[in-house]
Amino acid sequence: MWEGRAQGVRRDVTALASSGLDVAELHAAAIALVDRVVPCELTCWASMDPDSGAISSMTSGVNQIPHQYEPVLASCEYTPGEPHTFAALAQRGDTVARLEDKRSTRLNEVWRPLGLSHELRALFRADDTCWGAAGIVRTSEFSERELEFMASVAPALGAATRVAARIAAKRAGAHAIVVVGKDGTVRASTASATQWRDELEEVAPGRFAVMLRAAASGARAGTFKARVRDAHGGWILLEASELVSDDEFEAAVTISRASGAELTGLLLKAYGVTAREQDICHEVLAGQSTTEIAARLSISPYTVQDHLKSLFTKFGVRSRAELVAKLS
């Protein structure tokens, strides 16, 4: 029976993907579909930056997670050693997993205080790229059939999330710089940081602090760069690097509105562009002619034209100018 239900959900999710919904709208509708087969008390779905694996947005089900637990839950995703984080599951290549590790902070400090004891997690991939994930929590255990159902519908959810990632509202905002310690604690900031804090807090309470912690952790390992959604469908870019100092660790986190150039790679992946087509796109954005592209990529002008036709079809445009506008 679950196979038929999975087929129905995959069909409905595909229909949602073609209706022009943004990620939050898509996930809200998909949560309702999945809940009919895998019921739960609480659920939170995330979209993810396909390059960094950072959580870009979060959407809850009908029952909201109490605000006091949201910062703890979000912080767990960037805590070393926390079992079955979305990033860890993506790195391992897993699609579904049940949380059974009693050392889990989110189990002991979030779910159990809320009277819940079982969590199922699923990752949404498309073309081997992780575009989103879901955490589903309830009092009773999850059956093998429910895991099989989630594994069956996850690819459709990944493809739909990839399509929804193409929708981006354009908003303004001055960039800000925040200096943080190794645990993400703010040491200093420019005045415009308040705007970005408010925007991220509108997504979820504690979101600003969580992202600063993730940025600090990334800077300690080298550099950090992630695109995250604001509450209005736009994209925010966070970059961090360690400051040169003889004292304890500090990092500078730059927060700005993601430009067209910063979103190009994400859009190319979201539209299912192949590696060679990406090369063509970058050359077109650089203003190169067909002959110049052919020479630079060591292919024939006819091959360039074939790739351009494929790109026009994928992006729903009719000319180079429209393609450039779509990616800008």
Short mmCIF file of C-alpha atoms in Angstrom, two decimals:
data_model
loop_
_atom_site.label_atom_id
_atom_site.label_comp_id
_atom_site.label_asym_id
_atom_site.label_seq_id
_atom_site.Cartn_x
_atom_site.Cartn_y
_atom_site.Cartn_z
CA MET A 1 0.00 0.00 0.00
CA TRP A 2 2.81 2.42 0.82
CA GLU A 3 4.15 2.14 -2.74
CA GLY A 4 0.89 3.53 -4.09
CA ARG A 5 0.89 6.33 -1.55
CA ALA A 6 4.51 7.15 -2.39
CA GLN A 7 3.66 7.33 -6.08
CA GLY A 8 0.76 9.66 -5.31
CA VAL A 9 2.93 11.96 -3.17
CA ARG A 10 5.65 12.03 -5.84
CA ARG A 11 3.04 13.02 -8.41
CA ASP A 12 1.62 15.75 -6.16
CA VAL A 13 5.08 17.09 -5.32
CA THR A 14 5.95 17.26 -9.01
CA ALA A 15 2.77 19.26 -9.60
CA LEU A 16 3.71 21.63 -6.77
CA ALA A 17 7.15 22.15 -8.31
CA SER A 18 5.61 23.33 -11.57
CA SER A 19 3.28 25.84 -9.90
CA GLY A 20 5.87 28.55 -9.17
CA LEU A 21 6.04 28.17 -5.38
CA ASP A 22 9.08 29.39 -3.46
CA VAL A 23 10.87 27.02 -1.09
CA ALA A 24 8.86 27.88 2.04
CA GLU A 25 5.54 27.53 0.19
CA LEU A 26 6.62 24.26 -1.42
CA HIS A 27 7.79 22.74 1.85
CA ALA A 28 4.65 23.82 3.70
CA ALA A 29 2.48 22.08 1.10
CA ALA A 30 4.73 18.99 0.98
CA ILE A 31 4.68 18.67 4.78
CA ALA A 32 0.90 18.27 4.62
CA LEU A 33 1.24 15.56 1.95
CA VAL A 34 3.84 13.57 3.86
CA ASP A 35 1.98 13.88 7.18
CA ARG A 36 -0.89 11.83 5.75
CA VAL A 37 1.44 8.83 5.47
CA VAL A 38 4.05 9.56 8.18
CA PRO A 39 2.17 11.45 10.92
CA CYS A 40 4.11 13.32 13.57
CA GLU A 41 3.83 15.80 16.41
CA LEU A 42 6.52 18.18 15.13
CA THR A 43 8.43 18.58 11.90
CA CYS A 44 10.93 21.06 10.48
CA TRP A 45 12.08 21.07 6.87
CA ALA A 46 15.16 22.89 5.62
CA SER A 47 16.49 24.00 2.28
CA MET A 48 20.27 23.81 1.97
CA ASP A 49 22.96 25.70 0.11
CA PRO A 50 24.10 23.12 -2.48
CA ASP A 51 27.73 24.25 -2.23
CA SER A 52 28.35 24.74 1.50
CA GLY A 53 25.62 22.50 2.93
CA ALA A 54 24.52 25.33 5.24
CA ILE A 55 20.81 25.50 6.07
CA SER A 56 19.27 28.22 3.89
CA SER A 57 15.70 28.23 5.22
CA MET A 58 13.46 26.40 7.68
CA THR A 59 9.74 25.62 7.49
CA SER A 60 7.72 24.06 10.32
CA GLY A 61 4.52 22.03 10.22
CA VAL A 62 1.18 22.97 11.76
CA ASN A 63 2.58 22.58 15.29
CA GLN A 64 5.39 25.06 15.87
CA ILE A 65 8.50 24.18 17.84
CA PRO A 66 8.42 26.35 21.02
CA HIS A 67 10.60 29.40 20.47
CA GLN A 68 12.87 28.70 23.44
CA TYR A 69 14.04 25.46 21.83
CA GLU A 70 14.69 26.80 18.32
CA PRO A 71 18.18 28.22 19.03
CA VAL A 72 19.27 24.94 20.67
CA LEU A 73 17.90 22.89 17.80
CA ALA A 74 19.54 25.05 15.16
CA SER A 75 22.87 25.13 17.01
CA CYS A 76 22.93 21.33 17.10
CA GLU A 77 23.29 21.29 13.32
CA TYR A 78 26.70 22.93 13.66
CA THR A 79 27.91 21.12 16.80
CA PRO A 80 30.74 18.60 16.24
CA GLY A 81 29.76 15.12 17.38
CA GLU A 82 26.00 15.65 17.22
CA PRO A 83 24.62 12.49 15.55
CA HIS A 84 22.75 12.61 12.26
CA THR A 85 23.11 16.31 11.50
CA PHE A 86 21.90 17.16 8.03
CA ALA A 87 25.48 17.91 6.96
CA ALA A 88 26.75 14.58 8.32
CA LEU A 89 23.99 12.63 6.57
CA ALA A 90 24.74 14.44 3.32
CA GLN A 91 28.45 13.70 3.63
CA ARG A 92 27.76 10.00 4.24
CA GLY A 93 25.35 9.82 1.32
CA ASP A 94 22.44 8.67 3.49
CA THR A 95 18.84 9.40 2.51
CA VAL A 96 16.96 8.48 5.69
CA ALA A 97 18.00 7.79 9.30
CA ARG A 98 16.42 7.30 12.70
CA LEU A 99 17.87 9.04 15.73
CA GLU A 100 18.72 6.41 18.34
CA ASP A 101 21.91 7.83 19.87
CA LYS A 102 21.23 8.74 23.51
CA ARG A 103 24.15 11.20 23.42
CA SER A 104 22.19 13.49 21.11
CA THR A 105 21.78 17.02 22.43
CA ARG A 106 18.61 17.64 20.43
CA LEU A 107 17.12 14.41 21.78
CA ASN A 108 17.98 15.18 25.42
CA GLU A 109 17.51 18.96 25.45
CA VAL A 110 14.71 19.48 22.93
CA TRP A 111 12.63 16.43 22.08
CA ARG A 112 12.46 14.71 25.48
CA PRO A 113 11.49 17.89 27.37
CA LEU A 114 8.64 18.18 24.85
CA GLY A 115 7.56 14.60 25.55
CA LEU A 116 8.92 13.25 22.24
CA SER A 117 11.41 10.44 21.81
CA HIS A 118 11.71 9.40 18.15
CA GLU A 119 13.07 11.31 15.17
CA LEU A 120 13.30 10.42 11.49
CA ARG A 121 15.47 12.44 9.14
CA ALA A 122 15.42 12.51 5.35
CA LEU A 123 17.61 14.28 2.81
CA PHE A 124 16.29 15.64 -0.48
CA ARG A 125 18.78 15.20 -3.33
CA ALA A 126 18.66 15.90 -7.05
CA ASP A 127 21.51 14.85 -9.33
CA ASP A 128 23.66 13.92 -6.32
CA THR A 129 23.27 17.43 -4.86
CA CYS A 130 21.53 17.94 -1.52
CA TRP A 131 18.89 20.67 -1.77
CA GLY A 132 16.98 20.11 1.46
CA ALA A 133 16.17 17.89 4.40
CA ALA A 134 13.43 17.10 6.91
CA GLY A 135 13.33 16.24 10.59
CA ILE A 136 10.14 14.45 11.69
CA VAL A 137 9.52 13.87 15.41
CA ARG A 138 6.86 12.02 17.43
CA THR A 139 6.25 9.84 20.49
CA SER A 140 6.08 6.46 18.71
CA GLU A 141 8.75 4.64 16.73
CA PHE A 142 9.05 4.94 12.96
CA SER A 143 8.48 1.72 11.06
CA GLU A 144 10.63 0.30 8.29
CA ARG A 145 7.78 0.98 5.85
CA GLU A 146 7.78 4.65 6.84
CA LEU A 147 11.52 4.85 6.23
CA GLU A 148 11.02 3.19 2.86
CA PHE A 149 8.26 5.66 2.03
CA MET A 150 10.48 8.67 2.89
CA ALA A 151 13.37 7.23 0.88
CA SER A 152 11.00 6.77 -2.06
CA VAL A 153 9.62 10.33 -2.07
CA ALA A 154 12.90 12.08 -1.14
CA PRO A 155 14.22 12.35 -4.74
CA ALA A 156 11.00 14.04 -5.87
CA LEU A 157 11.27 16.45 -2.94
CA GLY A 158 14.88 17.13 -3.90
CA ALA A 159 13.96 17.91 -7.50
CA ALA A 160 11.06 20.12 -6.39
CA THR A 161 13.24 22.01 -3.89
CA ARG A 162 15.82 22.58 -6.61
CA VAL A 163 13.13 24.11 -8.83
CA ALA A 164 11.81 26.28 -5.98
CA ALA A 165 15.35 27.56 -5.32
CA ARG A 166 15.11 29.43 -8.61
CA ILE A 167 12.56 31.80 -7.08
CA ALA A 168 14.38 34.72 -5.44
CA ALA A 169 13.02 38.08 -4.34
CA LYS A 170 15.38 40.97 -4.93
CA ARG A 171 15.85 43.18 -1.89
CA ALA A 172 18.34 45.83 -0.82
CA GLY A 173 20.57 46.17 2.22
CA ALA A 174 23.93 47.61 3.22
CA HIS A 175 26.63 45.06 4.00
CA ALA A 176 27.76 44.58 7.59
CA ILE A 177 30.85 43.28 9.34
CA VAL A 178 30.68 41.36 12.61
CA VAL A 179 33.75 40.30 14.58
CA VAL A 180 33.14 37.07 16.49
CA GLY A 181 35.03 34.80 18.87
CA LYS A 182 35.56 31.07 18.33
CA ASP A 183 32.08 30.27 19.67
CA GLY A 184 30.37 32.91 17.53
CA THR A 185 30.05 35.46 20.34
CA VAL A 186 29.89 39.00 18.93
CA ARG A 187 32.92 41.11 19.84
CA ALA A 188 32.19 44.11 17.62
CA SER A 189 30.01 45.01 14.63
CA THR A 190 29.07 47.78 12.27
CA ALA A 191 25.71 49.49 12.80
CA SER A 192 24.10 47.79 9.79
CA ALA A 193 24.50 44.39 11.47
CA THR A 194 21.26 45.13 13.34
CA GLN A 195 19.30 44.99 10.07
CA TRP A 196 20.69 41.56 9.21
CA ARG A 197 20.09 40.30 12.74
CA ASP A 198 16.45 41.36 12.48
CA GLU A 199 16.07 39.73 9.06
CA LEU A 200 17.52 36.42 10.20
CA GLU A 201 15.56 36.50 13.46
CA GLU A 202 12.41 36.92 11.37
CA VAL A 203 13.18 33.53 9.82
CA ALA A 204 13.54 31.92 13.27
CA PRO A 205 14.48 33.17 16.74
CA GLY A 206 18.18 32.64 17.40
CA ARG A 207 18.97 32.27 13.67
CA PHE A 208 21.47 35.16 13.68
CA ALA A 209 23.51 33.67 16.54
CA VAL A 210 23.43 30.22 14.97
CA MET A 211 24.77 31.48 11.64
CA LEU A 212 27.54 33.44 13.38
CA ARG A 213 28.51 30.27 15.22
CA ALA A 214 28.56 28.33 11.94
CA ALA A 215 30.64 31.08 10.32
CA ALA A 216 33.14 31.07 13.19
CA SER A 217 33.46 27.28 12.98
CA GLY A 218 34.01 27.48 9.24
CA ALA A 219 36.61 30.23 9.58
CA ARG A 220 38.57 28.13 12.07
CA ALA A 221 38.78 25.39 9.43
CA GLY A 222 39.81 27.82 6.69
CA THR A 223 37.11 30.02 5.19
CA PHE A 224 33.32 30.05 5.29
CA LYS A 225 30.87 31.08 2.61
CA ALA A 226 27.15 30.32 2.56
CA ARG A 227 23.94 31.61 1.02
CA VAL A 228 20.88 31.61 3.27
CA ARG A 229 17.29 32.66 2.70
CA ASP A 230 15.72 35.66 4.35
CA ALA A 231 12.07 35.65 5.41
CA HIS A 232 10.94 37.16 2.09
CA GLY A 233 12.46 34.77 -0.44
CA GLY A 234 15.69 36.69 -0.99
CA TRP A 235 19.24 35.49 -0.47
CA ILE A 236 21.78 36.62 2.13
CA LEU A 237 25.48 35.94 1.71
CA LEU A 238 27.68 35.23 4.75
CA GLU A 239 31.46 35.05 4.43
CA ALA A 240 33.97 34.62 7.25
CA SER A 241 37.73 34.41 7.64
CA GLU A 242 40.10 34.40 10.61
CA LEU A 243 41.66 37.69 11.69
CA VAL A 244 45.41 37.84 12.12
CA SER A 245 46.06 38.19 15.85
CA ASP A 246 48.53 37.08 18.51
CA ASP A 247 45.68 36.74 20.98
CA GLU A 248 42.75 34.34 20.96
CA PHE A 249 40.87 33.43 17.80
CA GLU A 250 38.63 36.02 16.17
CA ALA A 251 36.93 36.02 12.77
CA ALA A 252 35.41 38.72 10.62
CA VAL A 253 31.98 37.81 9.26
CA THR A 254 30.72 39.85 6.32
CA ILE A 255 26.96 39.87 5.72
CA SER A 256 25.45 41.22 2.52
CA ARG A 257 22.68 40.73 0.02
CA ALA A 258 23.72 37.99 -2.39
CA SER A 259 24.45 39.51 -5.79
CA GLY A 260 23.56 38.00 -9.14
CA ALA A 261 27.14 36.79 -9.50
CA GLU A 262 26.99 35.03 -6.12
CA LEU A 263 23.76 33.28 -7.11
CA THR A 264 24.92 32.22 -10.57
CA GLY A 265 26.36 28.89 -9.43
CA LEU A 266 23.25 28.10 -7.42
CA LEU A 267 20.95 28.95 -10.34
CA LEU A 268 22.99 26.85 -12.77
CA LYS A 269 22.61 23.86 -10.46
CA ALA A 270 18.95 24.64 -9.83
CA TYR A 271 18.24 24.55 -13.58
CA GLY A 272 20.08 21.24 -14.04
CA VAL A 273 22.86 22.72 -16.17
CA THR A 274 25.64 20.28 -17.12
CA ALA A 275 29.32 20.97 -16.46
CA ARG A 276 30.00 21.90 -20.11
CA GLU A 277 26.89 24.08 -20.23
CA GLN A 278 28.16 25.86 -17.11
CA ASP A 279 31.39 26.62 -19.00
CA ILE A 280 29.34 28.06 -21.86
CA CYS A 281 27.25 30.15 -19.43
CA HIS A 282 30.30 31.70 -17.80
CA GLU A 283 31.71 32.60 -21.22
CA VAL A 284 28.39 34.15 -22.27
CA LEU A 285 28.27 36.17 -19.04
CA ALA A 286 31.80 37.37 -19.86
CA GLY A 287 30.53 38.66 -23.20
CA GLN A 288 32.39 36.19 -25.43
CA SER A 289 31.16 35.52 -28.97
CA THR A 290 30.40 32.06 -30.32
CA THR A 291 33.74 31.96 -32.14
CA GLU A 292 35.63 33.09 -29.02
CA ILE A 293 33.84 30.53 -26.83
CA ALA A 294 34.67 27.76 -29.30
CA ALA A 295 38.34 28.72 -29.31
CA ARG A 296 38.59 29.04 -25.52
CA LEU A 297 36.88 25.69 -24.87
CA SER A 298 38.45 23.85 -27.84
CA ILE A 299 35.11 22.90 -29.36
CA SER A 300 33.42 23.78 -32.64
CA PRO A 301 31.09 26.78 -33.06
CA TYR A 302 28.32 24.30 -33.93
CA THR A 303 28.79 22.57 -30.59
CA VAL A 304 28.60 25.94 -28.83
CA GLN A 305 25.31 26.65 -30.60
CA ASP A 306 23.94 23.23 -29.58
CA HIS A 307 24.80 23.94 -25.94
CA LEU A 308 23.20 27.39 -26.17
CA LYS A 309 19.97 25.87 -27.55
CA SER A 310 19.91 23.46 -24.61
CA LEU A 311 20.48 26.33 -22.17
CA PHE A 312 17.73 28.43 -23.75
CA THR A 313 15.33 25.52 -23.32
CA LYS A 314 16.28 24.90 -19.69
CA PHE A 315 15.97 28.56 -18.72
CA GLY A 316 12.92 29.26 -20.87
CA VAL A 317 14.60 32.07 -22.81
CA ARG A 318 15.13 32.82 -26.52
CA SER A 319 18.38 34.76 -26.65
CA ARG A 320 21.74 35.32 -25.01
CA ALA A 321 20.51 38.64 -23.63
CA GLU A 322 17.57 36.93 -21.91
CA LEU A 323 19.90 34.23 -20.55
CA VAL A 324 22.23 36.86 -19.10
CA ALA A 325 19.25 38.69 -17.56
CA LYS A 326 18.03 35.44 -16.01
CA LEU A 327 21.40 34.84 -14.35
CA SER A 328 22.04 38.45 -13.27
#
